[in-house]
Coordinates of C-alpha atoms in Angstrom, one line a residue:
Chain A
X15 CA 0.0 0.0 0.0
X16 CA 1.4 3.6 -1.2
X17 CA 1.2 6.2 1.7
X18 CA 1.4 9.6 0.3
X19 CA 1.4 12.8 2.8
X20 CA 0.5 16.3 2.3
X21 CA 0.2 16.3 -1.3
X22 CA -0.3 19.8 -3.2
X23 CA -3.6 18.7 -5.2
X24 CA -7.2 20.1 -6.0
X25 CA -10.6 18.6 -6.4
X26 CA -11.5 18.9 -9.5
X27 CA -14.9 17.2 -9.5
X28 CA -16.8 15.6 -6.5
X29 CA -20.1 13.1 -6.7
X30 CA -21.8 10.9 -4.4
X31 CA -20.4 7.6 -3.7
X32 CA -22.0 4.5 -1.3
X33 CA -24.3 6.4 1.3
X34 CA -21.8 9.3 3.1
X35 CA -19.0 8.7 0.5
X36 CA -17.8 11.3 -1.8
X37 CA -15.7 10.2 -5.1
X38 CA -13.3 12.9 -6.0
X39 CA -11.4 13.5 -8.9
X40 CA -8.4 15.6 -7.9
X41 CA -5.5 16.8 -9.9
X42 CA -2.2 16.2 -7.6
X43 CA 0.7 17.8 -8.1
X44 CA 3.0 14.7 -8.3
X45 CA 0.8 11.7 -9.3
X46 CA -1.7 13.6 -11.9
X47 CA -5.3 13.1 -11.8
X48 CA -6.3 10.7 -9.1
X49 CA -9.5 9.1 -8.0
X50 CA -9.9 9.1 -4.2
X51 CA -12.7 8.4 -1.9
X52 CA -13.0 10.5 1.4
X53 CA -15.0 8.2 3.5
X54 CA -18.1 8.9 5.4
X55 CA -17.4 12.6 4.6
X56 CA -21.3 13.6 3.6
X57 CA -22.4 11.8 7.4
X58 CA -23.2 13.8 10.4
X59 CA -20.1 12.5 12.6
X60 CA -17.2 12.9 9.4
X61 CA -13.8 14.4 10.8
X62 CA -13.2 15.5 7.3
X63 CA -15.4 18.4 6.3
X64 CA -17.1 18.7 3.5
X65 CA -16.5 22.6 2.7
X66 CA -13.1 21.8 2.7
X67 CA -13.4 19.4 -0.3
X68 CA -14.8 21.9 -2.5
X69 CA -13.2 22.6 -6.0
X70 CA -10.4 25.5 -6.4
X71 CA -9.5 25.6 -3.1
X72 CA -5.8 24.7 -3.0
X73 CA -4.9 21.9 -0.8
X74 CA -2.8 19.4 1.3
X75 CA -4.0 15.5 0.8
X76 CA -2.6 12.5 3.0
X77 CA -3.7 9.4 1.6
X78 CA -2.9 5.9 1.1
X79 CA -3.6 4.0 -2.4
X80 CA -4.1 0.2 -2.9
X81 CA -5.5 -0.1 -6.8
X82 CA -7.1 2.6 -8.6
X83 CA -8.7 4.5 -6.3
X84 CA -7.2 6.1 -3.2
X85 CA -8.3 6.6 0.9
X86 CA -8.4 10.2 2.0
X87 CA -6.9 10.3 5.2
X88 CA -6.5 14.1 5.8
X89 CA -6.8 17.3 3.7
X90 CA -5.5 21.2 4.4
X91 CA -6.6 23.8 2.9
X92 CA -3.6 26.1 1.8
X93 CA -3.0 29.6 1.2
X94 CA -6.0 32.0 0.9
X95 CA -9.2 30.6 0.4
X96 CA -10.1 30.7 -3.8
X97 CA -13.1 32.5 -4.3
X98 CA -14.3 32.3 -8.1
X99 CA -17.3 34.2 -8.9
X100 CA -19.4 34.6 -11.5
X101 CA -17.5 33.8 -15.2
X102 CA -14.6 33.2 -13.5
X103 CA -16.5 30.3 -11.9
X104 CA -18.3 29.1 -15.0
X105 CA -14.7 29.1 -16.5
X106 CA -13.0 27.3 -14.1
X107 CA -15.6 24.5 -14.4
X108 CA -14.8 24.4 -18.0
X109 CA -11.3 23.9 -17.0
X110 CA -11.8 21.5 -14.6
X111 CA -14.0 19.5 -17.3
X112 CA -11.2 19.7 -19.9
X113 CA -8.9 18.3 -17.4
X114 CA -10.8 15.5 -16.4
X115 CA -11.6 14.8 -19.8
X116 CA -8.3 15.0 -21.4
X117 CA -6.1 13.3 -18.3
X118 CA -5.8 9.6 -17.8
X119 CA -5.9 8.8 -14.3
X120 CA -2.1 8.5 -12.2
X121 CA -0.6 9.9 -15.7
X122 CA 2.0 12.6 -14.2
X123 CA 2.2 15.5 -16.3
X124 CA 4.9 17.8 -15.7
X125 CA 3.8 21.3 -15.5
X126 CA 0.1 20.7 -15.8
X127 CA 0.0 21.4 -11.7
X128 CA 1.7 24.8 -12.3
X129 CA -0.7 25.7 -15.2
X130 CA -3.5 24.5 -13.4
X131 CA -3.2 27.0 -10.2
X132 CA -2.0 30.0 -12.2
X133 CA -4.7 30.3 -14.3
X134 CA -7.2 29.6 -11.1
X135 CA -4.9 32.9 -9.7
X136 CA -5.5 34.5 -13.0
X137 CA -9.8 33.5 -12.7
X138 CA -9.7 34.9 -9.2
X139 CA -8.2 38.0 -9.6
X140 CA -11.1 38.7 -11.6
X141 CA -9.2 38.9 -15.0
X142 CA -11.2 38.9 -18.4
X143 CA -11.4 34.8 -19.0
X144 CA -10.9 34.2 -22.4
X145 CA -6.7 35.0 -22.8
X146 CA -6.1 32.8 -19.8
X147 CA -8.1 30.4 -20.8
X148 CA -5.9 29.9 -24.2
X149 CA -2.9 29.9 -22.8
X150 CA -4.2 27.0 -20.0
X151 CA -5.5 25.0 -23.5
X152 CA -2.1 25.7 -25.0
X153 CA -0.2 24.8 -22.0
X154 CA -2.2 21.7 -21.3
X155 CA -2.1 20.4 -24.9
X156 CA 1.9 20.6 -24.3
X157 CA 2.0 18.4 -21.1
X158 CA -0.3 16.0 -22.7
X159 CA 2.3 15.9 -25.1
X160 CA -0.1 17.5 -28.2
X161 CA 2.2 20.5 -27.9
X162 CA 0.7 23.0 -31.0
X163 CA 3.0 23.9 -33.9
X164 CA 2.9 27.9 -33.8
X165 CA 5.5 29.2 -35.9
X166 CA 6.1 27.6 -39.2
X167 CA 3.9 26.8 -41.8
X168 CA 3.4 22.9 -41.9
X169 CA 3.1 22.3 -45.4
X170 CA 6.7 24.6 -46.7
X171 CA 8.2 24.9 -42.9
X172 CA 8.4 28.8 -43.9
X173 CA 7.8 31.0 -40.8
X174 CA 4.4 31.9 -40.3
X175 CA 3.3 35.7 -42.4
X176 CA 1.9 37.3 -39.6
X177 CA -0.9 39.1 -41.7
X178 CA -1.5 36.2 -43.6
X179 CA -4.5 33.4 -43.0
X180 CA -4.4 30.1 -41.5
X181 CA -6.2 27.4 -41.6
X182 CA -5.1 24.6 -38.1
X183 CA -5.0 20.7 -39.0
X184 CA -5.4 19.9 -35.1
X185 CA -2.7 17.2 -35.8
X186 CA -0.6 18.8 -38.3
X187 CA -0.4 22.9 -37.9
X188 CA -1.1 25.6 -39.6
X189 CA -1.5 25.2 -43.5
X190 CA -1.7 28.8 -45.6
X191 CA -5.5 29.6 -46.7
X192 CA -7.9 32.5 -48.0
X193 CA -9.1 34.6 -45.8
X194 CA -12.5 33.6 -46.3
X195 CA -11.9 30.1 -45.4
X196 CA -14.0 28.8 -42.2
X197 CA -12.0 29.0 -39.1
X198 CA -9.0 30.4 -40.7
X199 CA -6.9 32.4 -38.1
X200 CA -4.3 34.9 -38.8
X201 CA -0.3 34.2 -38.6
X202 CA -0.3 37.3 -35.9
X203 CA -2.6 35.5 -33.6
X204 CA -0.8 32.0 -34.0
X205 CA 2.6 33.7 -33.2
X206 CA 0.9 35.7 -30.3
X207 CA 0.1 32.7 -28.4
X208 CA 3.1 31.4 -29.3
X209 CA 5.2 34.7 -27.7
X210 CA 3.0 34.9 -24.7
X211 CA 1.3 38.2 -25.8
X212 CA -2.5 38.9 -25.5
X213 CA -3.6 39.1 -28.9
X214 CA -6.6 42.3 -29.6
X215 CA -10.5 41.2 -29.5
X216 CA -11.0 40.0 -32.9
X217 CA -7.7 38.0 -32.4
X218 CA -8.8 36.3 -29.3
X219 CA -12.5 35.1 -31.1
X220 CA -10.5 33.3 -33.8
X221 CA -7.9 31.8 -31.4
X222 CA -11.6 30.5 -29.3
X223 CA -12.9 28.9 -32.5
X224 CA -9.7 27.4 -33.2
X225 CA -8.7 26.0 -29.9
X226 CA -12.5 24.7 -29.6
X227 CA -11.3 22.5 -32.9
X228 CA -8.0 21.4 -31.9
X229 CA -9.8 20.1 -28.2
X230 CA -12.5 18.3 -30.4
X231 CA -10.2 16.6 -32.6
X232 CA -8.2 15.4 -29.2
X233 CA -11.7 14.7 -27.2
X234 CA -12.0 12.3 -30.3
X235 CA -15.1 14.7 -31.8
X236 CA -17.2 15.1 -29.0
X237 CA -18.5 18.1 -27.0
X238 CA -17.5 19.8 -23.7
X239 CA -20.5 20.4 -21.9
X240 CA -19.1 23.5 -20.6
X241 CA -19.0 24.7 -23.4
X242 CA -22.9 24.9 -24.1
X243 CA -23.2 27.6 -20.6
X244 CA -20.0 29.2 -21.3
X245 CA -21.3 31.4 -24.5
X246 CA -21.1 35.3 -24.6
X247 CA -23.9 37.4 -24.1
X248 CA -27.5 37.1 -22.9
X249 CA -27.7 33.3 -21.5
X250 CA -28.9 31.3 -24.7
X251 CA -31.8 30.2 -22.4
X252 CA -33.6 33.7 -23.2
X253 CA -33.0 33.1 -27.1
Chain B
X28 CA -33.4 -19.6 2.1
X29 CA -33.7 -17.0 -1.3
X30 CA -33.2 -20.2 -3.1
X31 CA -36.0 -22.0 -2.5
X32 CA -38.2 -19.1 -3.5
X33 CA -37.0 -16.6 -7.0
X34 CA -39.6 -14.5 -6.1
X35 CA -38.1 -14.1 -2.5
X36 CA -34.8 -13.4 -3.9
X37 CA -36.1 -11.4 -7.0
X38 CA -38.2 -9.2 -3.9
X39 CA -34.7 -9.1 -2.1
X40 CA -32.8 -8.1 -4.8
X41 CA -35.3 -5.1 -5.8
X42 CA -35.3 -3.9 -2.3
X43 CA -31.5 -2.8 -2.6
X44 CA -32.4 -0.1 -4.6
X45 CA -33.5 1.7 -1.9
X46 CA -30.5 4.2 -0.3
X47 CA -28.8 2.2 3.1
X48 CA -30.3 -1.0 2.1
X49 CA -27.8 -3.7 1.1
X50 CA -28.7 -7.5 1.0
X51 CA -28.7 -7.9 4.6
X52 CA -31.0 -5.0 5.1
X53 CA -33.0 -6.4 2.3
X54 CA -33.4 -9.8 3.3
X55 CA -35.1 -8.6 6.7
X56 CA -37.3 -6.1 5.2
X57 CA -38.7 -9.1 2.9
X58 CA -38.9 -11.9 5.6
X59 CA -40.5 -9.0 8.1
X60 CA -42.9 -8.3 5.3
X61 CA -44.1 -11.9 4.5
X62 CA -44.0 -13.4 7.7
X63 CA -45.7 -10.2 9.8
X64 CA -47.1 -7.1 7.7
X65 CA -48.7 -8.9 4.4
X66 CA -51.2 -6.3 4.7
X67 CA -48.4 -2.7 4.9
X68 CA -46.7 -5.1 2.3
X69 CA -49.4 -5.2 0.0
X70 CA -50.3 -1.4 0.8
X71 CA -46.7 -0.5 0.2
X72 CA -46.7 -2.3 -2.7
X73 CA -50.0 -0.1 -4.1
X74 CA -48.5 2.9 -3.2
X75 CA -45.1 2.0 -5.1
X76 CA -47.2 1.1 -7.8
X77 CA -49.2 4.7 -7.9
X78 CA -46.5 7.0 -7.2
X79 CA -44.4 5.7 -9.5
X80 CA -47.6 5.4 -12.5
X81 CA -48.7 8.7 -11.5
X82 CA -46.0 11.2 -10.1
X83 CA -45.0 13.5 -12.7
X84 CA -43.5 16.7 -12.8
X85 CA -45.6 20.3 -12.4
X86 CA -45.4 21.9 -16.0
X87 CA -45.2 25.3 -14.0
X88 CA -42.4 24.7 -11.5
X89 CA -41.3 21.0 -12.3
X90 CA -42.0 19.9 -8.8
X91 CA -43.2 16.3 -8.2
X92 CA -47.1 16.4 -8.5
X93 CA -49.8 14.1 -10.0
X94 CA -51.7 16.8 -11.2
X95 CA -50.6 19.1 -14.2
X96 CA -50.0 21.9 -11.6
X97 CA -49.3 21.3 -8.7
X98 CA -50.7 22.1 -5.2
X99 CA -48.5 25.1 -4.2
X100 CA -48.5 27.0 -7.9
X101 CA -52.8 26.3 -7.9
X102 CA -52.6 27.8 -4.7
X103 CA -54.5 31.6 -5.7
X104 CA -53.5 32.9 -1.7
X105 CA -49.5 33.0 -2.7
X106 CA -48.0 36.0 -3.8
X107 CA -47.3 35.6 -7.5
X108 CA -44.9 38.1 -7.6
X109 CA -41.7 36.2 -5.9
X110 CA -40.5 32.9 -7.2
X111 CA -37.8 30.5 -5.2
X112 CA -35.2 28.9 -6.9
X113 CA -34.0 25.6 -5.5
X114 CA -32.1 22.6 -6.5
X115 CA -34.4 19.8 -5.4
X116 CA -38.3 18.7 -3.9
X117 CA -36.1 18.6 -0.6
X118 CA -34.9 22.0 -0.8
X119 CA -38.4 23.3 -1.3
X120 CA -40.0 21.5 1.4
X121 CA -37.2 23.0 3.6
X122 CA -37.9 26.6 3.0
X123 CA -41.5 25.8 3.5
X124 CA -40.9 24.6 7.0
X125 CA -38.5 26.7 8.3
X126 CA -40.0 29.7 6.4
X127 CA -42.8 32.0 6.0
X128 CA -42.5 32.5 2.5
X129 CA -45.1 32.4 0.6
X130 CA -44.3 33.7 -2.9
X131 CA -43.7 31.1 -5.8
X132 CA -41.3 28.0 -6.3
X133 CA -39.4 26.9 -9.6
X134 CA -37.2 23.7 -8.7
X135 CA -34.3 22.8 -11.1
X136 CA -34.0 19.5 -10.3
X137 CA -30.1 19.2 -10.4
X138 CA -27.2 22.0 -10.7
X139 CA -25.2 23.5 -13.3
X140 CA -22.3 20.5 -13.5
X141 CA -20.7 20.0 -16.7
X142 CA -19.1 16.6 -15.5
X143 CA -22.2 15.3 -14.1
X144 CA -23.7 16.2 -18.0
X145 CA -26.3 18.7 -16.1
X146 CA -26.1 21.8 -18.4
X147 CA -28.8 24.8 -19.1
X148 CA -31.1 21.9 -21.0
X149 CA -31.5 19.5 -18.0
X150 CA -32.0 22.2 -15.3
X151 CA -35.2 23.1 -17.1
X152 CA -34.0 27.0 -17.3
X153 CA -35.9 27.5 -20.9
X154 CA -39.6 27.1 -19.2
X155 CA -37.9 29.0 -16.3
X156 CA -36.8 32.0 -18.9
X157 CA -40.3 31.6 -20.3
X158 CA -41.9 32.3 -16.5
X159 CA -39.5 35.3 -16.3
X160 CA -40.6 36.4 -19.4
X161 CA -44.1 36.4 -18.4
X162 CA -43.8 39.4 -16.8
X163 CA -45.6 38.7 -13.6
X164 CA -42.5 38.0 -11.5
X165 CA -40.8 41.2 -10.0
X166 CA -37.8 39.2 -7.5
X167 CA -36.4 35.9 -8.1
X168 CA -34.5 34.6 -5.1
X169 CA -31.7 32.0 -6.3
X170 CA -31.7 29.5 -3.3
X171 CA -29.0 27.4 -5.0
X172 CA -27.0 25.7 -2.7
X173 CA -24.3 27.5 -1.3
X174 CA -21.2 24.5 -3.3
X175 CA -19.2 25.3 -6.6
X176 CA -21.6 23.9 -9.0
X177 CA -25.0 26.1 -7.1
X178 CA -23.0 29.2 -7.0
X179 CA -21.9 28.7 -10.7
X180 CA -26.1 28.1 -11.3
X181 CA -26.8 31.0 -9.2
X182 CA -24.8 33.6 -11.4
X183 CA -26.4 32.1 -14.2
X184 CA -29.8 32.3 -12.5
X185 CA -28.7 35.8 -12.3
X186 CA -27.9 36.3 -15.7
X187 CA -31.2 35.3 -17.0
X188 CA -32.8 37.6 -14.4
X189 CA -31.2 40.4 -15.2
X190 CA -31.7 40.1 -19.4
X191 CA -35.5 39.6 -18.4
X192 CA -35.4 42.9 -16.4
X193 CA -36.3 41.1 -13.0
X194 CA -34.3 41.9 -9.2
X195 CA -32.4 38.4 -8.1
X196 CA -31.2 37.8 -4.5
X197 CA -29.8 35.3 -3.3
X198 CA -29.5 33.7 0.1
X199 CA -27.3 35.0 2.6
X200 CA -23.9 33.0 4.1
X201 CA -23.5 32.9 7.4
X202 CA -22.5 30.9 10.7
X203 CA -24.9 28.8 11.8
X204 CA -27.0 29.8 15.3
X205 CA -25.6 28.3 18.6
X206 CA -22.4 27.8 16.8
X207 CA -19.3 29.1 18.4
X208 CA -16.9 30.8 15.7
X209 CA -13.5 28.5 16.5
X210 CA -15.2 25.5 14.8
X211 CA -16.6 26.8 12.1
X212 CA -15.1 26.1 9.1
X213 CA -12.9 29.0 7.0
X214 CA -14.9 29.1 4.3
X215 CA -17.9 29.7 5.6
X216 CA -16.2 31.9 8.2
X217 CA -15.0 33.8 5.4
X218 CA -18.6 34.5 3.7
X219 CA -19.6 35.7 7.2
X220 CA -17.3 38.0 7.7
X221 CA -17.4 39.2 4.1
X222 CA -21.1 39.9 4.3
X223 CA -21.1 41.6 7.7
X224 CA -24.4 43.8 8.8
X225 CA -24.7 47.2 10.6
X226 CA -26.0 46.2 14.0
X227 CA -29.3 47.5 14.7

């Protein structure tokens, strides 16, 4: 049996489990995403409590692991307590989604960890969602090991023509297009999240369409359902 | 013993769907049952068989009712002006006993979760939009509860309030009465504190 002590992780995702169980997906910093089972935490007498085992709250997990699934034994909530509000919070359950989705169980990913709390920091400070939000799908696409070709044009290798249009092969790069072609993104928006730099409004809505493709193409074709409460403007209930 | 009878074991067997109940638990409710309470067996049996025929959902605030609305939105002595939000039946007959309210219900059945596969769709939120819309409502009080996914509902809630022109509230956070501040948890501690009232 593996004995693990104060692990940097977050829960990720929680659901019911036997009668006062709770399943919980958590992303750890050492040992990826995890499955573990804090036992008896939803009954009246649990040592464990339950506020503490909500999403984006950064913590410290002791647990032992026999099999798939681990045995909460303790969890410490670190730091300052993560309050997401409003799109932040619909966004970080979109993240959270993606990871789960994306990430095999007890598959360590380098880096993921890192990307994962900085672009909760980013959602909590209350910043505009969508450019973190790119460079968390860039960054995890790159720990997966899908890393994105952003500079050279995939079918010559020439350096990407930053006013030209591209169109993205999600497992290829970018291949030289009209600028009327669906979905076709500029060179300047490829290379800015390639350099790091926010790119301007109309930059960042291609880079969303795109990035929604690339995910697709790796989620094998299917749909995030985030994705269907996380569009702009008036809710689409009300259309 | 469930040998000798498949309808014994078969009776066992569906008994375990009910929560707490494994085989052990099951076993003795059926042997209590037939060797005891034929009668609260056979009425339990009737009453399975209704509810379960006849329980549907209210077409104005999806609560569990056999009629097409149900008792509390026929109800002409509430105040048609308010309408509660809540996650589930449970919720709602919650606020109606520790409450005096007496304003309208809408019940979502469920919570904004994207990995549970609850989304806008599930949660019922067009006919909700459609109430809104209506015009008769003038506050909507999101009583989501107070966990990542019901606050993520609750600004949603919010957000189809607001496009429809209509004041949202939502519950307050707070410690709980009779509790004493070093055992409350952070969190919560940190709501409190954050939503802190003049005294009066």
């Amino acid at each position: 049996m593996l004995l693990v002590q104060q692990q940097p992780a977050y829960v990720l995702h929680a659901r019911a489990y036997r009668e006062t169980s709770l399943l919980l997906e958590c992303l750890t910093r050492d040992h990826g995403r995890l499955g573990v089972v804090a036992r008896g935490v939803r009954g009246p007498r649990s040592r464990l409590r339950r506020a503490d085992l909500e999403p984006f709250q950064s913590l410290a997990l002791d647990y032992s692991q026999r099999g798939e699934l681990a045995t909460l034994r303790g969890v410490e909530p670190i730091g300052a307590l993560n309050r997401l509000r409003g799109d932040g919070l619909l966004s970080g359950l979109y993240v959270n989604e993606l990871v789960v989705r994306l990430c095999a169980r007890q598959d360590a990913q380098p880096g993921l960890f890192d990307a994962y709390a900085e672009i909760l920091s980013r959602l909590d400070a209350g910043a505009a969602p969508a450019w973190p939000l790119r460079r968390f799908e860039r960054d995890l696409l790159q720990a997966l090991g899908y890393a994105m070709q952003l500079r050279y044009d995939a079918q010559d290798g020439e350096a990407l023509d930053p006013q030209a249009f591209y169109r993205y092969q999600p497992d290829g790069g970018p291949e030289r297009c009209g600028p009327q072609t669906p979905q076709a993104v500029r060179g300047e928006d490829l290379l800015a999240l390639a350099d790091d730099r926010c790119p301007d409004d109309d930059g960042l809505r291609r880079l969303r369409v795109l990035m929604r493709d690339v995910l697709r193409f790796h989620l094998g074709g299917t749909e995030l359902r985030a994705w269907r409460m996380l569009r702009p403007g008036p809710p689409p209930a009300l259309r | 013993m469930s040998a000798s009878s498949p309808l014994l074991a078969e009776l066992i067997d569906a008994l375990r769907c009910l929560p707490g109940v494994g085989g052990k638990s099951a076993q003795r409710m059926a042997i209590q049952l037939l060797e005891r309470d034929r009668g609260g067996g056979r009425r339990l049996a009737s009453a399975l068989e209704q509810a379960m025929e006849r329980i549907g959902n209210c077409s104005r605030c999806r609560n569990f009712s056999e009629d097409e609305v149900c008792a509390v939105c026929a109800n002409a002595t509430r105040d048609p002006h308010i309408l509660c939000v809540v996650e589930s039946p449970s919720d709602l007959a919650a606020i109606e006993q520790a409450t005096g309210y007496r304003g309208q219900y809408f019940v979502l059945l469920g919570r904004l979760s994207p990995l549970d596969g609850t989304g806008p769709e599930e949660l019922g939120l067009h006919a909700l939009a459609a109430r809104l819309e209506e015009g008769e409502i003038s506050e909507m009080i999101i009583a989501t509860n107070p966990t990542v996914e019901g606050e993520a509902t609750a600004h949603y809630l919010g957000r189809l309030a607001s496009a429809a022109g209509i004041r949202a509230t939502r519950l307050a956070h707070g410690v709980p009465l009779g509790g004493e501040l070093e055992y409350v948890d952070r969190s919560t501690l940190a709501h409190a504190f954050g939503g802190r009232q003049a005294v009066e």
